[in-house]
Coordinates of C-alpha atoms in Angstrom, one line a residue:
M1311 CA 86.6 118.0 155.2
S1312 CA 84.4 121.3 155.1
S1313 CA 82.9 122.5 151.5
A1314 CA 85.2 125.3 152.0
S1315 CA 88.3 122.9 152.6
L1316 CA 86.8 120.9 149.3
K1317 CA 86.7 124.0 147.5
R1318 CA 90.3 125.2 148.5
L1319 CA 91.3 121.7 147.2
A1320 CA 90.1 122.1 143.6
V1321 CA 91.9 126.0 143.5
A1322 CA 95.1 124.1 144.8
V1323 CA 95.2 122.1 141.9
V1324 CA 96.0 125.2 140.0
A1325 CA 99.1 125.9 142.0
A1326 CA 100.1 122.4 142.3
A1327 CA 102.5 122.4 139.0
G1328 CA 105.2 120.8 141.3
A1329 CA 103.1 118.4 142.3
F1330 CA 102.6 116.7 138.7
A1331 CA 105.5 115.9 136.1
L1332 CA 102.9 118.4 133.8
A1333 CA 101.5 121.4 134.9
M1334 CA 98.0 121.7 136.2
P1335 CA 95.5 124.0 134.9
T1336 CA 96.0 127.9 135.2
A1337 CA 93.5 129.7 137.2
S1338 CA 91.1 130.8 134.1
A1339 CA 91.3 127.1 132.7
T1340 CA 89.6 126.0 135.7
P1341 CA 86.0 125.9 135.7
A1342 CA 84.3 128.7 137.9
R1343 CA 82.2 126.2 139.8
D1344 CA 85.7 125.0 141.4
N1345 CA 84.8 121.5 140.2
V1346 CA 83.5 120.7 143.5
K1347 CA 79.8 120.1 144.6
D1348 CA 78.5 119.3 148.0
K1349 CA 75.5 116.9 148.7
A1350 CA 74.4 117.5 152.3
E1351 CA 74.9 114.7 154.5
V1352 CA 71.7 113.4 156.0
I1353 CA 72.2 112.1 159.8
G1354 CA 69.7 110.2 161.1
K1355 CA 69.1 109.0 164.7
G1356 CA 72.0 106.1 165.0
K1357 CA 74.0 107.5 161.9
E1358 CA 77.0 108.6 163.7
K1359 CA 77.6 105.1 164.7
E1360 CA 77.6 103.8 161.3
K1361 CA 81.3 102.8 159.7
T1362 CA 80.1 103.0 156.3
V1363 CA 77.9 105.3 154.2
P1364 CA 76.6 104.3 150.8
V1365 CA 76.8 105.8 147.4
R1366 CA 74.9 105.5 144.0
L1367 CA 76.2 106.2 140.8
L1368 CA 74.5 106.3 137.7
S1369 CA 76.4 106.9 134.7
I1370 CA 75.9 107.0 130.7
N1371 CA 78.1 107.6 127.6
D1372 CA 78.1 108.2 124.1
L1373 CA 74.4 110.1 123.9
H1374 CA 75.5 111.6 121.0
G1375 CA 72.9 114.2 121.0
N1376 CA 70.0 111.4 120.6
L1377 CA 67.2 113.1 122.3
E1378 CA 64.7 111.5 120.2
P1379 CA 64.5 108.0 120.2
P1380 CA 67.1 106.4 117.8
T1381 CA 66.0 104.2 114.9
G1382 CA 67.0 100.9 112.9
S1383 CA 69.9 99.2 114.5
S1384 CA 70.7 102.2 117.1
G1385 CA 67.5 101.6 118.6
R1386 CA 68.1 97.8 119.3
I1387 CA 70.4 96.0 122.0
A1388 CA 70.8 92.9 123.4
D1389 CA 68.8 92.3 126.9
E1390 CA 70.0 90.4 129.8
T1391 CA 69.1 87.3 128.2
G1392 CA 70.9 87.9 125.1
T1393 CA 67.9 88.7 123.0
V1394 CA 68.1 91.0 121.0
V1395 CA 65.1 94.0 121.5
D1396 CA 63.7 96.7 119.5
G1397 CA 62.4 99.9 120.9
V1398 CA 65.3 100.8 123.2
G1399 CA 66.8 104.3 124.2
G1400 CA 65.5 107.9 123.8
A1401 CA 65.8 110.7 126.3
A1402 CA 62.3 110.8 127.8
Y1403 CA 62.8 107.3 128.6
L1404 CA 66.3 107.6 130.0
A1405 CA 64.7 110.4 132.0
T1406 CA 62.3 107.8 133.2
Y1407 CA 64.9 105.1 134.4
V1408 CA 67.3 108.2 136.0
K1409 CA 64.1 109.2 138.1
Q1410 CA 63.4 106.0 138.9
Y1411 CA 67.0 104.6 140.2
K1412 CA 67.9 108.1 141.7
N1413 CA 67.8 108.3 145.3
K1414 CA 69.2 110.5 148.1
D1415 CA 72.8 108.8 147.6
T1416 CA 73.0 109.4 143.9
V1417 CA 75.6 111.2 141.7
L1418 CA 74.9 110.9 137.7
V1419 CA 78.0 111.1 135.9
A1420 CA 79.2 110.4 132.4
A1421 CA 82.0 108.8 129.9
G1422 CA 82.2 111.3 127.1
D1423 CA 80.9 111.7 123.4
L1424 CA 77.3 113.7 125.0
I1425 CA 77.5 115.9 121.9
G1426 CA 78.8 115.7 118.3
A1427 CA 77.8 113.6 115.8
S1428 CA 74.4 114.4 116.8
P1429 CA 70.8 114.3 115.0
L1430 CA 69.8 117.2 113.4
L1431 CA 67.3 118.4 116.5
S1432 CA 70.2 118.8 118.9
A1433 CA 73.2 119.8 116.0
A1434 CA 70.9 122.2 114.4
Y1435 CA 71.8 124.4 117.7
H1436 CA 75.4 123.3 118.2
D1437 CA 74.0 120.6 120.9
E1438 CA 72.6 123.5 123.3
P1439 CA 69.4 121.4 123.4
T1440 CA 71.2 118.2 124.6
V1441 CA 73.4 119.8 127.2
E1442 CA 70.3 121.6 128.7
F1443 CA 68.8 118.1 129.0
L1444 CA 71.7 116.8 130.7
D1445 CA 71.5 119.8 132.9
M1446 CA 67.6 118.8 133.4
L1447 CA 68.6 115.1 134.6
G1448 CA 71.3 116.6 137.1
L1449 CA 74.2 115.6 135.3
S1450 CA 77.1 116.5 137.7
T1451 CA 80.4 115.9 135.2
S1452 CA 81.5 113.9 132.1
S1453 CA 84.3 113.1 130.8
A1454 CA 85.7 114.5 127.4
G1455 CA 85.2 112.4 124.6
N1456 CA 86.4 112.8 121.1
H1457 CA 83.3 114.0 119.7
E1458 CA 83.1 117.1 122.3
F1459 CA 86.1 118.4 120.2
D1460 CA 84.1 118.2 116.7
E1461 CA 83.9 122.0 116.6
G1462 CA 87.0 123.1 118.4
Y1463 CA 88.2 123.6 121.9
T1464 CA 86.9 127.0 121.8
E1465 CA 83.4 126.1 121.0
L1466 CA 83.6 123.2 123.7
K1467 CA 84.7 126.2 126.1
R1468 CA 81.4 128.1 125.2
I1469 CA 79.1 125.2 125.7
M1470 CA 80.3 125.1 129.3
K1471 CA 80.8 128.6 130.1
G1472 CA 77.8 130.0 127.8
G1473 CA 77.2 132.8 125.1
C1474 CA 75.8 132.8 121.7
H1475 CA 77.5 131.2 118.8
P1476 CA 80.1 133.5 117.4
V1477 CA 78.6 132.6 113.5
D1478 CA 75.1 131.4 114.0
G1479 CA 74.0 133.7 116.9
C1480 CA 71.8 132.8 119.6
S1481 CA 69.2 129.9 119.4
P1482 CA 65.6 130.3 119.7
A1483 CA 65.7 129.7 123.2
G1484 CA 68.2 133.2 123.8
K1485 CA 71.6 133.6 125.1
W1486 CA 73.3 130.5 126.1
K1487 CA 73.8 130.2 129.7
G1488 CA 76.3 127.5 129.8
S1489 CA 76.0 124.1 131.1
K1490 CA 75.7 123.3 135.1
F1491 CA 78.5 120.4 134.7
D1492 CA 81.8 120.4 133.2
F1493 CA 83.7 118.3 130.9
I1494 CA 86.8 116.9 132.2
A1495 CA 90.2 115.4 131.2
A1496 CA 93.3 114.9 133.0
N1497 CA 95.3 114.1 129.7
V1498 CA 94.3 117.1 127.5
L1499 CA 97.3 120.0 127.7
D1500 CA 97.2 123.2 125.9
K1501 CA 100.3 124.9 124.2
K1502 CA 101.6 125.6 127.5
N1503 CA 101.3 122.4 128.9
K1504 CA 98.6 123.2 130.9
H1505 CA 95.4 121.1 131.4
A1506 CA 92.8 122.7 128.7
L1507 CA 90.0 121.0 130.7
A1508 CA 89.9 120.3 134.6
P1509 CA 91.6 117.0 135.3
F1510 CA 89.0 116.1 138.0
Y1511 CA 85.8 116.7 139.8
L1512 CA 85.0 116.3 143.3
E1513 CA 81.8 115.5 145.1
K1514 CA 80.6 115.2 148.7
I1515 CA 78.4 112.4 149.5
N1516 CA 77.0 111.6 152.7
G1517 CA 79.8 113.7 154.4
E1518 CA 82.4 111.5 152.2
K1519 CA 84.6 112.9 149.2
V1520 CA 84.7 111.2 146.1
A1521 CA 86.7 112.0 143.0
F1522 CA 86.1 111.6 139.3
I1523 CA 89.1 111.8 137.0
G1524 CA 88.3 112.3 133.3
L1525 CA 90.0 111.0 130.5
V1526 CA 89.3 110.9 126.5
T1527 CA 91.2 108.6 124.1
A1528 CA 94.7 109.4 123.2
T1529 CA 93.9 108.2 119.7
T1530 CA 91.6 111.6 119.5
P1531 CA 94.0 113.4 117.1
S1532 CA 93.5 110.8 114.4
I1533 CA 89.5 110.7 114.8
V1534 CA 88.9 114.2 114.9
T1535 CA 89.5 117.0 112.3
A1536 CA 92.8 118.5 112.5
S1537 CA 91.1 122.1 113.3
G1538 CA 89.0 120.9 116.3
I1539 CA 91.9 120.2 118.4
A1540 CA 94.4 122.7 117.3
G1541 CA 97.0 123.6 119.7
L1542 CA 95.9 120.9 122.1
K1543 CA 97.9 117.6 123.0
F1544 CA 96.0 114.4 124.0
T1545 CA 98.6 112.4 126.4
E1546 CA 98.7 108.5 127.1
E1547 CA 95.8 108.1 129.3
V1548 CA 97.0 106.1 132.4
A1549 CA 100.1 108.1 133.1
A1550 CA 97.8 111.5 133.4
A1551 CA 95.3 109.4 135.6
N1552 CA 97.8 108.0 137.9
R1553 CA 99.5 111.5 138.5
T1554 CA 95.7 113.4 139.3
S1555 CA 95.2 110.1 141.3
K1556 CA 98.5 110.4 143.9
F1557 CA 97.6 114.1 143.7
L1558 CA 94.1 113.4 144.9
A1559 CA 95.3 110.9 147.6
K1560 CA 98.0 113.1 149.0
R1561 CA 95.3 115.4 150.1
G1562 CA 93.0 112.8 151.4
V1563 CA 91.0 111.8 148.7
K1564 CA 90.9 108.0 148.9
A1565 CA 87.4 107.2 146.8
Q1566 CA 88.5 107.8 143.3
V1567 CA 86.5 107.1 139.9
V1568 CA 87.5 107.1 136.6
L1569 CA 85.5 108.3 133.6
V1570 CA 87.3 107.2 131.0
H1571 CA 86.3 108.1 127.2
E1572 CA 88.1 104.6 125.4
G1573 CA 86.6 101.1 126.0
D1574 CA 86.6 97.6 124.4
Q1575 CA 84.6 95.1 122.2
V1576 CA 82.4 92.3 123.0
T1577 CA 80.7 89.2 121.7
P1578 CA 77.7 90.2 119.8
N1579 CA 74.6 90.0 121.4
Q1580 CA 75.8 89.3 125.0
S1581 CA 73.8 90.4 127.8
P1582 CA 74.8 94.3 129.1
D1583 CA 75.8 92.7 132.3
A1584 CA 78.3 89.9 130.9
C1585 CA 81.7 90.0 131.1
P1586 CA 84.3 89.1 129.2
V1587 CA 85.2 91.8 126.9
V1588 CA 87.5 91.5 123.9
P1589 CA 90.8 93.0 125.7
G1590 CA 91.6 96.3 123.9
L1591 CA 92.6 100.0 125.0
G1592 CA 89.9 99.7 127.6
S1593 CA 91.0 96.8 129.2
R1594 CA 94.7 98.4 129.0
I1595 CA 93.7 101.6 131.0
A1596 CA 91.8 99.8 133.3
N1597 CA 94.2 97.3 134.2
G1598 CA 97.1 100.1 134.3
L1599 CA 95.4 102.8 136.6
D1600 CA 96.7 103.2 140.0
A1601 CA 95.6 101.1 142.8
E1602 CA 94.1 104.1 144.4
V1603 CA 91.4 104.0 141.6
D1604 CA 88.5 101.9 142.9
L1605 CA 86.0 102.3 139.6
V1606 CA 86.7 102.5 135.7
I1607 CA 83.3 103.8 134.2
S1608 CA 84.5 103.6 130.0
G1609 CA 82.8 104.8 127.0
H1610 CA 83.7 105.2 123.1
S1611 CA 83.3 101.5 121.5
H1612 CA 79.3 101.7 122.0
Q1613 CA 79.5 98.6 123.8
A1614 CA 77.7 97.4 127.1
Y1615 CA 79.7 95.6 129.7
I1616 CA 80.1 94.9 133.6
C1617 CA 83.9 93.2 134.0
K1618 CA 86.3 93.4 137.1
V1619 CA 89.7 93.6 136.3
N1620 CA 92.7 93.8 138.6
D1621 CA 94.5 96.8 139.7
P1622 CA 98.4 96.9 140.1
K1623 CA 98.3 95.2 143.4
G1624 CA 96.1 92.2 142.5
N1625 CA 93.1 93.9 143.7
P1626 CA 89.9 93.5 141.5
R1627 CA 87.7 96.6 140.6
V1628 CA 84.7 96.9 138.7
F1629 CA 84.8 98.1 134.7
T1630 CA 81.9 98.9 132.8
Q1631 CA 80.4 100.7 129.8
G1632 CA 76.7 101.5 129.0
S1633 CA 76.3 101.1 125.3
S1634 CA 75.4 104.5 123.3
F1635 CA 72.2 106.6 122.4
G1636 CA 70.7 106.5 125.6
R1637 CA 69.9 102.8 125.2
V1638 CA 71.4 101.8 128.8
L1639 CA 71.6 103.1 132.5
T1640 CA 74.4 102.2 134.7
Q1641 CA 74.0 101.6 138.2
I1642 CA 76.8 101.0 140.7
D1643 CA 76.2 100.8 144.5
F1644 CA 78.8 101.0 146.8
Q1645 CA 80.0 101.6 150.4
I1646 CA 82.6 104.6 151.7
D1647 CA 84.3 103.2 154.7
K1648 CA 84.0 106.6 157.0
N1649 CA 87.5 106.0 158.9
T1650 CA 89.5 105.6 155.5
G1651 CA 87.4 107.7 153.1
D1652 CA 87.8 104.9 150.8
I1653 CA 85.5 102.8 148.5
V1654 CA 85.1 99.4 150.0
R1655 CA 85.9 97.2 147.0
S1656 CA 83.8 94.1 148.4
S1657 CA 80.5 96.5 148.4
V1658 CA 80.6 97.2 144.7
V1659 CA 77.8 96.2 143.0
A1660 CA 76.8 97.2 139.2
D1661 CA 73.9 96.6 137.0
N1662 CA 73.4 97.8 133.4
H1663 CA 69.4 98.8 132.5
V1664 CA 68.3 98.6 129.1
V1665 CA 66.1 101.7 128.7
R1666 CA 63.2 99.9 127.4
R1667 CA 60.4 102.3 125.8
T1668 CA 57.9 100.1 127.4
V1669 CA 57.7 102.8 130.6
T1670 CA 56.2 106.1 130.4
P1671 CA 58.1 108.7 129.0
D1672 CA 59.1 111.6 131.3
A1673 CA 56.5 114.1 130.9
Q1674 CA 58.8 117.1 131.3
T1675 CA 61.5 115.7 128.4
V1676 CA 58.6 114.9 126.1
A1677 CA 57.5 118.8 126.6
F1678 CA 61.1 119.8 126.0
I1679 CA 62.0 117.6 122.8
D1680 CA 58.3 119.0 121.3
L1681 CA 59.6 122.3 122.0
W1682 CA 62.9 121.9 120.2
K1683 CA 60.9 120.0 117.5
S1684 CA 58.8 122.9 116.5
R1685 CA 62.3 125.0 116.3
T1686 CA 63.7 122.6 113.8
S1687 CA 60.6 121.0 112.3
A1688 CA 60.6 123.5 108.9
V1689 CA 64.2 122.4 108.2
A1690 CA 64.0 118.8 109.4
N1691 CA 61.1 117.7 107.6
K1692 CA 61.7 119.0 104.4
P1693 CA 61.7 116.4 101.6
I1694 CA 64.8 115.9 99.6
G1695 CA 64.4 112.8 97.5
R1696 CA 63.4 108.7 97.6
I1697 CA 64.4 105.5 98.0
T1698 CA 63.2 102.5 96.9
A1699 CA 63.8 100.1 100.3
D1700 CA 65.5 100.4 103.6
M1701 CA 69.3 101.1 103.3
P1702 CA 71.0 100.1 106.7
N1703 CA 73.7 101.0 108.2
T1704 CA 75.1 97.5 108.1
A1705 CA 78.3 96.1 106.0
S1706 CA 78.4 93.4 103.7
A1707 CA 80.9 90.5 104.2
S1708 CA 83.4 92.7 102.2
G1709 CA 82.7 95.5 104.6
E1710 CA 81.0 97.6 101.9
V1711 CA 77.9 99.2 103.6
P1712 CA 75.2 99.8 100.6
L1713 CA 74.6 102.9 101.9
G1714 CA 78.3 104.0 102.5
N1715 CA 78.5 103.2 98.3
L1716 CA 75.9 105.6 97.7
I1717 CA 77.2 108.1 99.9
A1718 CA 80.6 108.0 98.3
D1719 CA 78.5 108.1 94.7
A1720 CA 77.4 111.4 96.1
Q1721 CA 80.4 112.8 97.1
L1722 CA 81.7 112.0 93.7
E1723 CA 79.2 113.8 91.8
G1724 CA 79.3 116.8 94.0
T1725 CA 83.2 117.0 93.6
K1726 CA 83.9 116.3 90.1
T1727 CA 83.0 119.9 88.8
G1728 CA 85.8 122.1 90.0
G1729 CA 87.5 119.1 91.8
N1730 CA 88.0 116.9 88.7
A1731 CA 87.2 113.9 91.0
Q1732 CA 87.6 110.5 89.5
I1733 CA 86.7 108.6 92.7
A1734 CA 85.7 109.3 96.2
L1735 CA 85.8 107.2 99.1
M1736 CA 83.7 107.4 102.5
N1737 CA 84.6 106.4 106.1
P1738 CA 82.8 103.9 107.5
G1739 CA 82.5 105.7 110.9
G1740 CA 81.1 108.9 109.4
I1741 CA 78.0 106.5 108.5
R1742 CA 75.9 107.4 111.9
A1743 CA 72.3 106.0 110.7
G1744 CA 70.5 104.0 108.3
L1745 CA 67.8 105.1 105.7
T1746 CA 64.4 103.7 106.6
Y1747 CA 61.7 103.0 103.9
A1748 CA 58.8 103.8 106.1
G1749 CA 57.4 106.8 106.7
S1750 CA 58.0 108.7 110.0
S1751 CA 55.6 110.2 112.3
A1752 CA 56.1 113.4 110.6
G1753 CA 54.0 112.2 107.7
E1754 CA 56.5 112.5 104.9
G1755 CA 55.1 109.1 103.5
D1756 CA 57.0 106.0 102.7
G1757 CA 60.2 106.3 100.9
V1758 CA 60.5 110.2 101.3
V1759 CA 64.1 110.7 102.8
T1760 CA 63.9 114.1 104.8
Y1761 CA 66.8 116.4 105.2
G1762 CA 66.8 115.5 109.0
E1763 CA 67.0 111.8 108.0
A1764 CA 69.9 112.5 106.0
F1765 CA 71.5 114.7 108.6
T1766 CA 71.3 111.8 111.0
V1767 CA 73.2 109.6 108.5
Q1768 CA 75.8 112.6 108.0
P1769 CA 75.9 114.6 111.0
F1770 CA 79.6 116.0 111.1
N1771 CA 79.3 118.7 108.5
N1772 CA 82.5 117.8 106.8
L1773 CA 83.9 119.7 104.0
M1774 CA 84.3 117.5 100.6
Q1775 CA 87.7 117.7 99.4
V1776 CA 89.9 116.3 96.6
V1777 CA 93.5 115.2 96.4
T1778 CA 95.9 114.0 93.6
L1779 CA 97.5 110.7 94.7
T1780 CA 99.6 108.3 92.7
G1781 CA 98.4 104.8 92.2
A1782 CA 101.3 103.4 94.5
Q1783 CA 99.7 106.1 97.2
L1784 CA 96.2 105.0 96.5
K1785 CA 97.3 101.5 97.0
L1786 CA 99.1 102.2 100.2
L1787 CA 95.8 104.2 101.3
L1788 CA 94.1 100.9 100.5
E1789 CA 96.3 98.7 102.6
Q1790 CA 95.6 101.3 105.8
Q1791 CA 92.6 99.9 105.8
W1792 CA 94.0 97.0 108.2
V1793 CA 95.6 96.4 111.1
G1794 CA 99.5 96.1 111.3
G1795 CA 100.9 98.7 109.3
P1796 CA 103.0 101.6 110.7
N1797 CA 99.9 104.0 111.6
N1798 CA 98.9 101.2 114.1
Q1799 CA 95.1 101.1 112.6
A1800 CA 92.9 100.0 115.5
F1801 CA 90.6 97.7 113.9
T1802 CA 89.9 97.1 109.9
K1803 CA 87.8 100.2 108.5
I1804 CA 86.9 99.6 105.2
L1805 CA 86.6 102.7 103.1
Q1806 CA 83.5 103.2 101.3
P1807 CA 84.1 103.4 97.5
S1808 CA 82.1 105.0 94.6
S1809 CA 80.6 102.7 92.2
N1810 CA 83.2 103.2 89.6
F1811 CA 86.2 102.1 91.7
T1812 CA 87.0 98.4 92.6
Y1813 CA 89.5 96.4 93.7
T1814 CA 90.4 93.0 95.4
Y1815 CA 92.0 92.1 98.6
S1816 CA 93.1 88.8 100.8
T1817 CA 92.4 87.9 104.0
S1818 CA 95.3 86.1 104.6
A1819 CA 97.9 87.9 102.7
A1820 CA 100.6 89.9 104.7
W1821 CA 99.9 94.0 105.6
G1822 CA 101.3 95.8 102.4
T1823 CA 100.3 92.7 100.1
K1824 CA 96.7 92.6 100.8
V1825 CA 95.2 94.9 97.8
S1826 CA 95.4 94.0 94.0
N1827 CA 93.3 94.4 90.9
I1828 CA 92.5 98.1 91.4
K1829 CA 90.3 99.5 88.5
I1830 CA 88.7 102.8 88.2
D1831 CA 86.2 102.9 85.6
G1832 CA 86.9 99.4 84.5
Q1833 CA 90.7 100.6 83.8
P1834 CA 93.7 99.2 85.9
V1835 CA 95.6 101.3 87.9
T1836 CA 99.4 101.7 87.8
D1837 CA 101.4 103.1 90.1
A1838 CA 102.8 105.8 88.4
Q1839 CA 99.2 107.2 87.1
T1840 CA 97.7 110.2 89.1
I1841 CA 94.2 110.2 90.5
R1842 CA 91.9 112.7 91.9
V1843 CA 90.4 111.3 95.0
A1844 CA 87.4 113.1 96.8
A1845 CA 87.0 112.4 100.6
N1846 CA 86.0 114.6 103.3
N1847 CA 88.2 116.8 105.4
F1848 CA 88.4 114.4 108.0
L1849 CA 90.0 111.6 105.9
V1850 CA 92.0 114.1 104.1
G1851 CA 93.8 115.3 107.3
G1852 CA 94.7 111.6 108.0
G1853 CA 91.7 110.7 109.9
D1854 CA 91.2 107.1 111.1
A1855 CA 94.8 106.5 110.9
F1856 CA 94.7 106.7 106.9
A1857 CA 98.1 108.8 106.8
A1858 CA 98.7 108.4 102.7
F1859 CA 95.6 110.7 102.5
T1860 CA 98.2 113.8 103.7
S1861 CA 100.4 113.0 100.8
G1862 CA 98.0 114.3 98.3
T1863 CA 98.8 117.3 96.4
D1864 CA 96.8 119.9 94.4
L1865 CA 94.1 120.2 97.1
W1866 CA 90.9 121.5 96.4
S1867 CA 87.8 122.1 98.9
G1868 CA 84.1 121.9 97.9
P1869 CA 80.7 121.4 99.3
L1870 CA 79.5 120.3 102.6
D1871 CA 79.3 116.4 102.6
I1872 CA 75.4 116.8 103.8
D1873 CA 74.9 119.3 101.0
A1874 CA 76.3 116.7 98.3
F1875 CA 74.1 113.9 99.5
A1876 CA 71.1 115.8 99.7
A1877 CA 71.9 117.1 96.0
Y1878 CA 72.4 113.7 94.9
L1879 CA 69.3 112.1 96.5
G1880 CA 67.2 114.8 94.7
A1881 CA 68.3 114.2 91.3
H1882 CA 68.3 110.7 90.9
S1883 CA 65.4 109.7 93.0
P1884 CA 64.1 107.4 93.2
V1885 CA 67.2 105.6 94.4
A1886 CA 67.7 102.0 94.7
P1887 CA 70.0 100.6 97.4
P1888 CA 73.4 99.7 95.4
V1889 CA 75.1 96.4 95.1
A1890 CA 77.8 95.7 97.4
N1891 CA 80.0 94.4 94.6
H1892 CA 82.8 96.7 94.5
I1893 CA 85.0 94.9 96.6
T1894 CA 86.3 91.3 96.2
V1895 CA 87.5 88.9 98.9
I1896 CA 89.6 86.4 98.2
P1897 CA 91.6 84.1 100.8

């Protein structure tokens, strides 16, 4: 099929509403690049006699704008022997690995959350630096992740199409030109039931067509602020992918790869090339996809694995994920049969490469990062407080994270005046990194916390809010931390309490009866009393399946969470790590 024919196929998606149960994108929703990229076929002597052609995929996921090397636990991972190693990840080292493993048959793809929840270096300019870095790497396409919607659908379109930010204006680099790649998602629809993003991307490699079908977790509405996904619908992943797969197959596109921002958990400290996974939402999708789909590249759970699952016809296909923060580069090699245009499943070989910082960092990327560091240094390196010891993002046996308790205390203090808050609760997923006592290369000194470090801990710029809950509603909210309730909590999520709030939970009790002995300032909470509860707007909107928050009344909005955190550190320095004794666990 010629390049022109491929482009006609992509455009045909727009007009093919009758081929799907749900309408395909309108012309305005289809990226201007027609979602097609051709690679010139290289034909040498005797090439026409070969029955297969090689393809190499390199993939990443969940970069989250980590241009600089991630620190603490975010910069560690188990290697191929299962040994946890330090000093992994970072854009300059990832670029070296990409260039090392890239050949003429290579396509670089991703499985979402490349931007959003990013350190200040990227977030200060709405992740434009990270997207520019990905363009430098040669990224062809990525599924959307839930964090791509953190600043809203309109902002995601700006990132792809270009233009200056409507509020903050242009970055020091000038007018944003837009990305050279597009985010894709077959299961995201707008108000008119049209695809909000292109459902797939086509690339021609050595004369053969490969389709990449994008999916984002259907749980996105429960884990993204409501304003970020206003007007969008996130449909069940397998059905959306299978409709797209059938559409492609009918038009002769047999080599199909799914990029899905959903994944599974693994046994701690297993090799990144190991399997099995703990079966979850990722496995459900990987097993359920149409038999035409040959490979499944996943993300979201920040794990590393190389697995095989059976498709609906019982044939094995590879199912992978490459950790997060640029710590792993996934390599997948396979052959495409020139007669059928399909991937030869038996030829598929996958490998997860740990991105170690023992290699020479890519010079172009180093210079690029240094440029953006100079543009953000004045803000990033500003001292805002001091700590007396490391505060890692690590949970105690009860689920408490001392840093989470500290953040909750800061949020309580920042919402007492005006909001009349009595307690504060922080979602654990919003704590993106720890605080390290040792000074950084910026030279701020041991124990000093800079604004950039605090922002890395809390990068979402969520608004602090306060609502009134009854004691009974508060107990229900705490019960919603565990799997088993009507809100379909995917896994246990222990909210981080402010220091004046205590309770007990039973590990063996049935859902609905797990929580007892709730106290505020040492006084028992009754079902009928009213309590002013502070949390970020993500939680107050029912995020992370904490639906009880949406029953709150007398909503009050206050400062940004990062501002409350910075103010608290400044007012109480030096701050010692809180003792994780607010939650008592009984059998």
